[in-house]
């Protein structure tokens, strides 16, 4: 590891990375922060995405393979003091690794190339933890892409990146798409568009999910707006068999995505 330990939280290098905790600067610099060993590990699998890596001495000892891989790929690695890492970290207990990465999202048309069979579309989803967990669930269910509409949270939000557990780097992600345009493209690609909402007349038990499907997921507090529901081919709710009032958004999304994934895989 070249150079001495970074100890000055006001150094230009630290300040340049620290500003990426703000959405406006992420968009301006076209960079974001990926924190923790899992995110760093997955980012390093993509050539050209990691730009530089900050690591504490303790993290070097815990994750020498990541330091080695970054070095072999020509990614500058900077040893950072605990104080500097606290400035860069967006968690209460920093894990000692933060990578500065280039943005990875793709245009809507590119994300829907080929024959997509399972897509998650986030409309008016504002909670970054929920959004990141939906990305993780979509990745696990084998989805082809995740679309963040223009009214949803920034997927490069630190909490969202962490909640995705590396899935942000695994599948095509679209950001800033208007709902109407996204739905139109999905239908043109032959996907049936289903809105997941508690107001649905049909439940998961009632619908055929064996064909190409796109799920629209909305805000946990107030669901999907009427105009978005009107865009869908059908509105479907997750059945509640017990006494719970409802399911958390990310949990409901996982149930819907896995229901589609299973139906598409049954011979």
Tab-separated table of C-alpha atoms in Angstrom:
chain	number	residue	atom	x	y	z
A	1	UNK	CA	0.000	0.000	0.000
A	2	UNK	CA	1.563	3.224	-1.195
A	3	UNK	CA	1.776	6.407	0.819
A	4	UNK	CA	1.355	7.182	4.483
A	5	UNK	CA	-1.813	6.936	6.510
A	6	UNK	CA	-4.465	9.562	5.827
A	7	UNK	CA	-5.168	11.312	9.108
A	8	UNK	CA	-6.416	14.741	8.060
A	9	UNK	CA	-10.195	14.773	7.615
A	10	UNK	CA	-9.855	18.080	5.755
A	11	UNK	CA	-7.466	16.776	3.105
A	12	UNK	CA	-8.669	17.243	-0.498
A	13	UNK	CA	-8.835	13.472	-1.070
A	14	UNK	CA	-11.003	12.869	1.981
A	15	UNK	CA	-13.224	15.866	1.261
A	16	UNK	CA	-13.730	14.716	-2.335
A	17	UNK	CA	-14.906	11.327	-1.112
A	18	UNK	CA	-16.939	12.709	1.789
A	19	UNK	CA	-19.007	14.943	-0.509
A	20	UNK	CA	-20.364	11.816	-2.198
A	21	UNK	CA	-22.643	11.284	0.790
A	22	UNK	CA	-24.820	13.991	-0.838
A	23	UNK	CA	-26.956	13.130	-3.861
A	24	UNK	CA	-26.230	16.380	-5.690
A	25	UNK	CA	-22.482	15.744	-5.549
A	26	UNK	CA	-22.897	12.087	-6.554
A	27	UNK	CA	-24.736	13.224	-9.655
A	28	UNK	CA	-22.211	15.966	-10.347
A	29	UNK	CA	-19.122	13.795	-9.880
A	30	UNK	CA	-20.785	10.631	-11.266
A	31	UNK	CA	-19.393	8.677	-8.329
A	32	UNK	CA	-20.726	7.090	-5.137
A	33	UNK	CA	-19.487	5.325	-2.024
A	34	UNK	CA	-19.683	1.576	-1.466
A	35	UNK	CA	-19.074	0.739	2.171
A	36	UNK	CA	-18.179	-2.559	3.804
A	37	UNK	CA	-16.382	-5.709	2.634
A	38	UNK	CA	-19.361	-7.214	0.782
A	39	UNK	CA	-20.001	-4.105	-1.307
A	40	UNK	CA	-16.286	-3.640	-1.991
A	41	UNK	CA	-15.895	-7.301	-2.955
A	42	UNK	CA	-18.716	-7.130	-5.497
A	43	UNK	CA	-17.592	-3.767	-6.858
A	44	UNK	CA	-14.109	-5.161	-7.512
A	45	UNK	CA	-15.622	-7.805	-9.794
A	46	UNK	CA	-16.546	-5.060	-12.263
A	47	UNK	CA	-13.597	-3.685	-14.187
A	48	UNK	CA	-13.365	0.075	-14.104
A	49	UNK	CA	-16.055	0.600	-11.455
A	50	UNK	CA	-13.928	0.979	-8.285
A	51	UNK	CA	-11.907	4.194	-8.534
A	52	UNK	CA	-10.137	4.174	-5.184
A	53	UNK	CA	-10.346	2.331	-1.886
A	54	UNK	CA	-9.970	3.603	1.668
A	55	UNK	CA	-9.048	1.041	4.326
A	56	UNK	CA	-8.083	1.122	7.967
A	57	UNK	CA	-5.102	-0.908	9.168
A	58	UNK	CA	-7.498	-3.245	10.985
A	59	UNK	CA	-9.522	-3.834	7.819
A	60	UNK	CA	-6.342	-4.652	5.912
A	61	UNK	CA	-5.683	-7.469	8.373
A	62	UNK	CA	-9.285	-8.745	8.236
A	63	UNK	CA	-9.649	-8.576	4.462
A	64	UNK	CA	-6.184	-8.875	2.884
A	65	UNK	CA	-7.677	-10.504	-0.228
A	66	UNK	CA	-9.623	-7.340	-1.045
A	67	UNK	CA	-6.554	-5.143	-0.657
A	68	UNK	CA	-4.601	-7.513	-2.885
A	69	UNK	CA	-7.313	-7.647	-5.528
A	70	UNK	CA	-7.663	-3.882	-5.604
A	71	UNK	CA	-3.910	-3.471	-5.962
A	72	UNK	CA	-3.716	-6.040	-8.774
A	73	UNK	CA	-6.493	-4.207	-10.610
A	74	UNK	CA	-4.704	-0.889	-10.299
A	75	UNK	CA	-7.185	0.604	-7.848
A	76	UNK	CA	-5.359	3.029	-5.526
A	77	UNK	CA	-5.640	1.920	-1.904
A	78	UNK	CA	-5.311	4.536	0.823
A	79	UNK	CA	-4.785	3.602	4.427
A	80	UNK	CA	-7.092	5.763	6.520
A	81	UNK	CA	-7.096	6.519	10.218
A	82	UNK	CA	-10.132	5.714	12.306
A	83	UNK	CA	-11.071	9.393	12.338
A	84	UNK	CA	-10.942	9.641	8.558
A	85	UNK	CA	-12.939	6.440	8.172
A	86	UNK	CA	-15.589	7.816	10.509
A	87	UNK	CA	-15.879	10.824	8.194
A	88	UNK	CA	-16.377	8.603	5.155
A	89	UNK	CA	-18.588	6.008	6.796
A	90	UNK	CA	-22.352	6.415	6.979
A	91	UNK	CA	-22.809	3.797	9.708
A	92	UNK	CA	-22.572	3.912	13.474
A	93	UNK	CA	-19.916	1.173	13.454
A	94	UNK	CA	-17.655	1.590	10.394
A	95	UNK	CA	-16.306	-1.630	8.909
A	96	UNK	CA	-13.100	0.011	7.771
A	97	UNK	CA	-13.541	-0.249	4.007
A	98	UNK	CA	-15.015	2.370	1.684
A	99	UNK	CA	-14.669	2.341	-2.096
A	100	UNK	CA	-15.275	5.285	-4.382
A	101	UNK	CA	-17.057	3.860	-7.427
A	102	UNK	CA	-18.266	5.100	-10.771
A	103	UNK	CA	-22.012	5.034	-11.382
A	104	UNK	CA	-23.261	1.702	-12.720
A	105	UNK	CA	-26.846	2.335	-13.871
A	106	UNK	CA	-27.866	1.822	-17.488
A	107	UNK	CA	-30.506	3.330	-19.812
A	108	UNK	CA	-33.967	1.774	-19.756
A	109	UNK	CA	-33.707	0.515	-23.321
A	110	UNK	CA	-30.422	-1.254	-22.584
A	111	UNK	CA	-31.759	-2.854	-19.417
A	112	UNK	CA	-34.677	-4.364	-21.338
A	113	UNK	CA	-32.668	-5.750	-24.241
A	114	UNK	CA	-33.116	-9.413	-25.044
A	115	UNK	CA	-36.025	-11.303	-23.521
A	116	UNK	CA	-36.532	-10.112	-19.923
A	117	UNK	CA	-38.847	-12.327	-17.876
A	118	UNK	CA	-38.813	-10.739	-14.439
A	119	UNK	CA	-38.500	-7.052	-13.609
A	120	UNK	CA	-38.970	-5.005	-10.434
A	121	UNK	CA	-40.117	-1.402	-10.835
A	122	UNK	CA	-39.946	0.885	-7.792
A	123	UNK	CA	-42.467	3.730	-7.957
A	124	UNK	CA	-42.470	6.362	-5.194
A	125	UNK	CA	-40.293	4.177	-2.955
A	126	UNK	CA	-38.576	6.641	-0.634
A	127	UNK	CA	-37.025	4.465	2.078
A	128	UNK	CA	-33.451	3.566	1.044
A	129	UNK	CA	-33.318	0.465	3.244
A	130	UNK	CA	-36.452	-0.932	1.640
A	131	UNK	CA	-35.232	-0.057	-1.850
A	132	UNK	CA	-31.876	-1.738	-1.321
A	133	UNK	CA	-33.528	-4.841	0.105
A	134	UNK	CA	-35.855	-5.034	-2.916
A	135	UNK	CA	-32.766	-4.932	-5.150
A	136	UNK	CA	-31.281	-7.783	-3.146
A	137	UNK	CA	-34.504	-9.807	-3.371
A	138	UNK	CA	-34.800	-9.153	-7.104
A	139	UNK	CA	-31.220	-10.294	-7.612
A	140	UNK	CA	-31.825	-13.444	-5.557
A	141	UNK	CA	-35.018	-14.225	-7.494
A	142	UNK	CA	-33.178	-13.985	-10.792
A	143	UNK	CA	-34.759	-10.744	-11.996
A	144	UNK	CA	-33.414	-9.219	-15.176
A	145	UNK	CA	-33.402	-5.619	-13.979
A	146	UNK	CA	-34.599	-3.186	-11.322
A	147	UNK	CA	-36.071	0.143	-12.393
A	148	UNK	CA	-36.113	3.160	-10.061
A	149	UNK	CA	-38.655	5.713	-11.242
A	150	UNK	CA	-38.023	9.442	-11.055
A	151	UNK	CA	-40.045	9.710	-7.837
A	152	UNK	CA	-38.044	7.055	-5.973
A	153	UNK	CA	-34.986	7.163	-3.750
A	154	UNK	CA	-31.496	7.335	-5.218
A	155	UNK	CA	-30.090	3.771	-5.413
A	156	UNK	CA	-26.643	5.242	-4.691
A	157	UNK	CA	-27.804	6.433	-1.279
A	158	UNK	CA	-25.412	4.889	1.235
A	159	UNK	CA	-28.112	3.007	3.126
A	160	UNK	CA	-29.566	1.693	-0.122
A	161	UNK	CA	-26.159	0.475	-1.320
A	162	UNK	CA	-25.558	-1.319	1.970
A	163	UNK	CA	-29.029	-2.881	2.013
A	164	UNK	CA	-28.508	-4.240	-1.493
A	165	UNK	CA	-25.594	-6.318	-0.111
A	166	UNK	CA	-23.726	-6.072	-3.401
A	167	UNK	CA	-26.730	-6.683	-5.649
A	168	UNK	CA	-26.398	-3.156	-7.043
A	169	UNK	CA	-23.363	-4.517	-8.894
A	170	UNK	CA	-25.036	-7.722	-10.093
A	171	UNK	CA	-27.950	-6.736	-12.304
A	172	UNK	CA	-28.840	-3.800	-14.552
A	173	UNK	CA	-30.301	-0.900	-12.599
A	174	UNK	CA	-32.226	1.957	-14.207
A	175	UNK	CA	-32.737	5.288	-12.456
A	176	UNK	CA	-34.968	8.290	-13.062
A	177	UNK	CA	-37.432	6.634	-15.440
A	178	UNK	CA	-40.942	8.131	-15.601
A	179	UNK	CA	-43.498	5.494	-14.596
A	180	UNK	CA	-45.493	5.796	-17.815
A	181	UNK	CA	-42.454	5.434	-20.047
A	182	UNK	CA	-41.158	2.480	-18.048
A	183	UNK	CA	-44.501	0.659	-18.147
A	184	UNK	CA	-44.841	1.312	-21.868
A	185	UNK	CA	-41.405	-0.162	-22.550
A	186	UNK	CA	-42.156	-3.174	-20.366
A	187	UNK	CA	-45.389	-3.905	-22.212
A	188	UNK	CA	-43.663	-3.465	-25.574
A	189	UNK	CA	-41.153	-6.100	-24.475
A	190	UNK	CA	-44.013	-8.496	-23.806
A	191	UNK	CA	-44.123	-8.339	-20.016
A	192	UNK	CA	-47.351	-8.387	-18.071
A	193	UNK	CA	-47.249	-5.475	-15.632
A	194	UNK	CA	-48.655	-6.190	-12.166
A	195	UNK	CA	-49.005	-3.608	-9.410
A	196	UNK	CA	-48.450	-5.000	-5.914
A	197	UNK	CA	-50.944	-3.189	-3.722
A	198	UNK	CA	-53.188	-3.994	-0.773
A	199	UNK	CA	-56.211	-2.710	-2.713
A	200	UNK	CA	-55.950	-5.448	-5.316
A	201	UNK	CA	-59.028	-7.586	-5.973
A	202	UNK	CA	-56.819	-10.531	-6.887
A	203	UNK	CA	-54.228	-12.230	-4.694
A	204	UNK	CA	-51.043	-14.044	-5.611
A	205	UNK	CA	-53.046	-17.271	-5.360
A	206	UNK	CA	-55.362	-16.119	-8.151
A	207	UNK	CA	-52.968	-15.004	-10.883
A	208	UNK	CA	-50.897	-16.918	-13.424
A	209	UNK	CA	-47.296	-15.829	-12.989
A	210	UNK	CA	-45.688	-18.247	-15.402
A	211	UNK	CA	-45.187	-15.659	-18.143
A	212	UNK	CA	-42.818	-12.670	-18.323
A	213	UNK	CA	-43.812	-10.340	-15.496
A	214	UNK	CA	-42.930	-6.892	-14.212
A	215	UNK	CA	-43.908	-5.978	-10.661
A	216	UNK	CA	-44.566	-2.389	-9.589
A	217	UNK	CA	-43.824	-1.737	-5.917
A	218	UNK	CA	-44.837	1.508	-4.214
A	219	UNK	CA	-44.420	3.531	-1.083
A	220	UNK	CA	-44.851	1.485	2.093
A	221	UNK	CA	-46.909	4.147	3.892
A	222	UNK	CA	-49.450	5.050	1.225
A	223	UNK	CA	-49.101	2.452	-1.508
A	224	UNK	CA	-49.321	3.261	-5.200
A	225	UNK	CA	-51.073	6.360	-6.596
A	226	UNK	CA	-54.226	5.820	-8.654
A	227	UNK	CA	-52.532	6.919	-11.868
A	228	UNK	CA	-49.813	4.290	-11.398
A	229	UNK	CA	-52.369	1.579	-10.588
A	230	UNK	CA	-54.154	2.512	-13.801
A	231	UNK	CA	-50.986	1.840	-15.798
A	232	UNK	CA	-50.832	-1.790	-14.631
A	233	UNK	CA	-52.474	-4.762	-16.329
A	234	UNK	CA	-53.711	-5.938	-12.933
A	235	UNK	CA	-53.463	-5.031	-9.251
A	236	UNK	CA	-52.451	-7.918	-7.007
A	237	UNK	CA	-52.177	-8.210	-3.242
A	238	UNK	CA	-50.217	-10.612	-1.102
A	239	UNK	CA	-52.704	-12.727	0.876
A	240	UNK	CA	-52.554	-12.371	4.662
A	241	UNK	CA	-53.423	-15.677	6.312
A	242	UNK	CA	-52.712	-14.602	9.871
A	243	UNK	CA	-53.566	-11.504	11.879
A	244	UNK	CA	-50.851	-9.142	10.650
A	245	UNK	CA	-52.252	-5.956	9.177
A	246	UNK	CA	-49.789	-5.941	6.297
A	247	UNK	CA	-46.279	-6.817	5.175
A	248	UNK	CA	-43.249	-4.588	5.028
A	249	UNK	CA	-42.604	-3.409	1.452
A	250	UNK	CA	-39.378	-5.339	0.986
A	251	UNK	CA	-40.939	-8.521	2.388
A	252	UNK	CA	-43.976	-8.222	0.128
A	253	UNK	CA	-41.695	-7.573	-2.849
A	254	UNK	CA	-39.658	-10.678	-2.060
A	255	UNK	CA	-42.829	-12.783	-1.876
A	256	UNK	CA	-44.075	-11.457	-5.229
A	257	UNK	CA	-40.724	-11.835	-6.999
A	258	UNK	CA	-40.178	-15.358	-5.704
A	259	UNK	CA	-43.732	-16.336	-6.625
A	260	UNK	CA	-43.001	-15.271	-10.201
A	261	UNK	CA	-39.580	-16.901	-10.218
A	262	UNK	CA	-41.027	-20.217	-9.005
A	263	UNK	CA	-43.945	-20.136	-11.442
A	264	UNK	CA	-41.589	-19.474	-14.339
A	265	UNK	CA	-39.427	-22.447	-13.356
A	266	UNK	CA	-42.148	-25.052	-12.846
A	267	UNK	CA	-42.046	-27.496	-15.804
